[in-house]
Coordinates of N, CA, C and O in Angstrom, one line a residue:
M1 N 93.7 109.7 112.1 CA 95.1 109.7 112.4 C 95.4 109.3 113.8 O 96.4 108.5 114.0
I2 N 94.7 109.9 114.8 CA 94.9 109.7 116.2 C 94.7 108.3 116.6 O 95.4 107.8 117.5
G3 N 93.9 107.7 115.9 CA 93.6 106.2 116.1 C 94.7 105.3 115.8 O 94.8 104.1 116.4
R4 N 95.6 105.6 115.0 CA 96.7 104.9 114.6 C 98.1 105.2 115.2 O 99.2 104.7 114.9
M5 N 98.0 106.0 116.2 CA 99.2 106.5 116.9 C 99.9 105.4 117.6 O 101.1 105.4 117.9
F6 N 99.1 104.2 118.0 CA 99.8 103.1 118.6 C 100.7 102.4 117.8 O 101.6 101.7 118.3
L7 N 100.7 102.6 116.5 CA 101.7 102.0 115.6 C 103.0 102.6 115.6 O 104.0 101.9 115.3
I8 N 103.0 103.9 116.1 CA 104.4 104.6 116.1 C 105.5 103.9 117.0 O 106.5 103.5 116.4
P9 N 105.2 103.5 118.2 CA 106.2 102.8 119.0 C 106.5 101.4 118.5 O 107.5 100.9 118.6
I10 N 105.5 100.8 118.0 CA 105.6 99.3 117.5 C 106.5 99.4 116.2 O 107.5 98.6 116.2
I11 N 106.4 100.4 115.4 CA 107.2 100.4 114.2 C 108.7 100.8 114.6 O 109.7 100.3 114.1
L12 N 108.7 101.8 115.5 CA 110.0 102.3 115.8 C 110.8 101.1 116.7 O 112.0 101.1 116.5
S13 N 110.0 100.5 117.5 CA 110.8 99.3 118.2 C 111.2 98.2 117.3 O 112.2 97.7 117.4
L14 N 110.4 97.8 116.2 CA 110.7 96.9 115.2 C 112.0 97.4 114.4 O 112.9 96.5 114.2
L15 N 112.1 98.6 114.2 CA 113.2 99.2 113.3 C 114.5 99.1 114.2 O 115.6 98.8 113.8
W16 N 114.3 99.4 115.6 CA 115.5 99.4 116.4 C 115.9 98.0 116.6 O 117.1 97.7 116.7
Y17 N 114.9 97.1 116.8 CA 115.3 95.6 116.9 C 116.1 95.2 115.7 O 117.1 94.4 115.8
L18 N 115.6 95.6 114.5 CA 116.4 95.2 113.3 C 117.8 95.8 113.2 O 118.8 95.1 112.8
F19 N 117.8 97.0 113.6 CA 119.2 97.6 113.6 C 120.1 96.9 114.6 O 121.3 96.6 114.3
L20 N 119.7 96.4 115.8 CA 120.5 95.8 116.7 C 120.8 94.4 116.2 O 122.1 94.1 116.3
T21 N 120.0 93.7 115.6 CA 120.3 92.3 115.1 C 121.3 92.4 114.0 O 122.1 91.7 113.8
M22 N 121.0 93.5 113.0 CA 121.9 93.5 111.8 C 123.3 93.9 112.2 O 124.3 93.5 111.5
N23 N 123.5 94.6 113.4 CA 124.9 95.2 113.7 C 125.4 94.3 114.9 O 126.5 94.6 115.5
G24 N 124.8 93.1 115.1 CA 125.3 92.2 116.1 C 125.4 92.6 117.6 O 126.1 92.1 118.5
Y25 N 124.3 93.4 117.9 CA 124.0 93.8 119.3 C 123.1 92.9 119.9 O 122.2 92.4 119.3
T26 N 123.0 92.7 121.3 CA 122.0 92.0 121.9 C 120.9 92.9 122.4 O 121.0 94.0 122.3
L27 N 119.7 92.3 122.7 CA 118.6 93.1 123.2 C 119.0 93.8 124.5 O 118.5 94.9 124.7
K28 N 119.8 93.1 125.3 CA 120.1 93.8 126.6 C 121.0 95.0 126.4 O 120.8 96.0 127.0
Q29 N 121.9 95.0 125.4 CA 122.7 96.2 125.0 C 121.8 97.2 124.5 O 122.2 98.4 124.6
G30 N 120.8 97.0 123.8 CA 119.8 97.9 123.1 C 118.7 98.4 123.9 O 117.8 99.0 123.5
K31 N 118.7 97.8 125.2 CA 117.4 98.1 126.0 C 117.2 99.7 126.3 O 116.0 100.1 126.3
K32 N 118.2 100.4 126.4 CA 118.2 101.8 126.6 C 117.4 102.5 125.5 O 116.7 103.5 125.5
G33 N 117.7 102.0 124.3 CA 117.0 102.5 123.0 C 115.5 102.2 123.1 O 114.7 103.0 122.6
F34 N 115.1 101.1 123.6 CA 113.7 100.8 123.7 C 113.0 101.8 124.7 O 111.9 102.2 124.5
Y35 N 113.7 102.0 125.8 CA 113.3 102.9 126.8 C 113.0 104.4 126.2 O 112.0 105.0 126.6
W36 N 113.9 104.8 125.5 CA 113.8 106.1 124.7 C 112.7 106.2 123.8 O 111.9 107.1 123.7
I37 N 112.4 105.0 123.0 CA 111.4 104.9 122.1 C 110.1 105.1 122.8 O 109.2 105.9 122.5
V38 N 109.9 104.3 123.9 CA 108.7 104.3 124.6 C 108.4 105.7 125.3 O 107.5 106.3 125.3
G39 N 109.5 106.2 125.9 CA 109.4 107.6 126.5 C 108.9 108.7 125.7 O 108.1 109.5 125.9
L40 N 109.7 108.7 124.5 CA 109.3 109.7 123.4 C 108.0 109.6 122.8 O 107.1 110.6 122.7
C41 N 107.5 108.3 122.6 CA 106.2 108.1 122.1 C 105.1 108.5 123.1 O 104.1 109.1 122.7
L42 N 105.3 108.2 124.3 CA 104.3 108.6 125.3 C 104.3 110.1 125.4 O 103.2 110.6 125.7
G43 N 105.5 110.7 125.4 CA 105.4 112.1 125.4 C 104.7 112.7 124.2 O 103.9 113.7 124.4
L44 N 104.8 112.2 123.0 CA 104.2 112.6 121.8 C 102.7 112.5 122.0 O 102.0 113.3 121.6
I45 N 102.3 111.3 122.3 CA 100.9 111.0 122.6 C 100.2 111.8 123.6 O 99.1 112.4 123.5
G46 N 100.9 112.1 124.7 CA 100.5 113.0 125.8 C 100.3 114.5 125.2 O 99.4 115.1 125.6
F47 N 101.2 114.9 124.5 CA 101.2 116.3 123.8 C 100.0 116.3 122.9 O 99.2 117.4 122.9
F48 N 99.7 115.4 122.0 CA 98.7 115.5 121.2 C 97.3 115.4 121.9 O 96.3 116.0 121.6
A49 N 97.3 114.5 123.0 CA 96.0 114.5 123.8 C 95.7 115.8 124.5 O 94.5 116.2 124.6
L50 N 96.8 116.5 125.0 CA 96.6 117.7 125.6 C 96.1 118.8 124.5 O 95.1 119.6 124.8
M51 N 96.7 118.8 123.4 CA 96.2 119.7 122.3 C 94.9 119.5 121.9 O 94.1 120.5 121.6
I52 N 94.4 118.3 121.8 CA 93.0 117.9 121.4 C 92.1 118.4 122.6 O 91.1 119.1 122.3
E53 N 92.5 118.3 123.8 CA 91.6 118.6 124.9 C 91.6 120.2 125.0 O 90.5 120.7 125.3
L54 N 92.7 120.9 124.8 CA 92.7 122.3 124.7 C 91.9 123.0 123.6 O 91.5 124.1 123.8
T55 N 91.9 122.4 122.5 CA 91.3 122.9 121.3 C 89.8 122.6 121.1 O 89.3 123.0 120.1
Q56 N 89.4 121.7 122.0 CA 88.0 121.3 121.7 C 87.0 122.4 122.2 O 87.1 122.9 123.3
P57 N 86.0 122.7 121.3 CA 85.0 123.8 121.6 C 84.2 123.3 122.7 O 83.7 122.2 122.8
G58 N 83.7 124.4 123.7 CA 82.7 124.1 124.7 C 83.3 123.3 125.9 O 83.0 122.7 126.7

């Protein structure tokens, strides 16, 4: 599961891009959404990495 976590930001960015294009927004107008996606995904991956590190025996 952890090996496929790189797919989360890719899928969310694709969905955000589709939302923007379907509603007539430009990428420049939606750039803040991409920042949020990247930031939240990095936070999520960091959290999981920390939990793996803390729960490893020895």
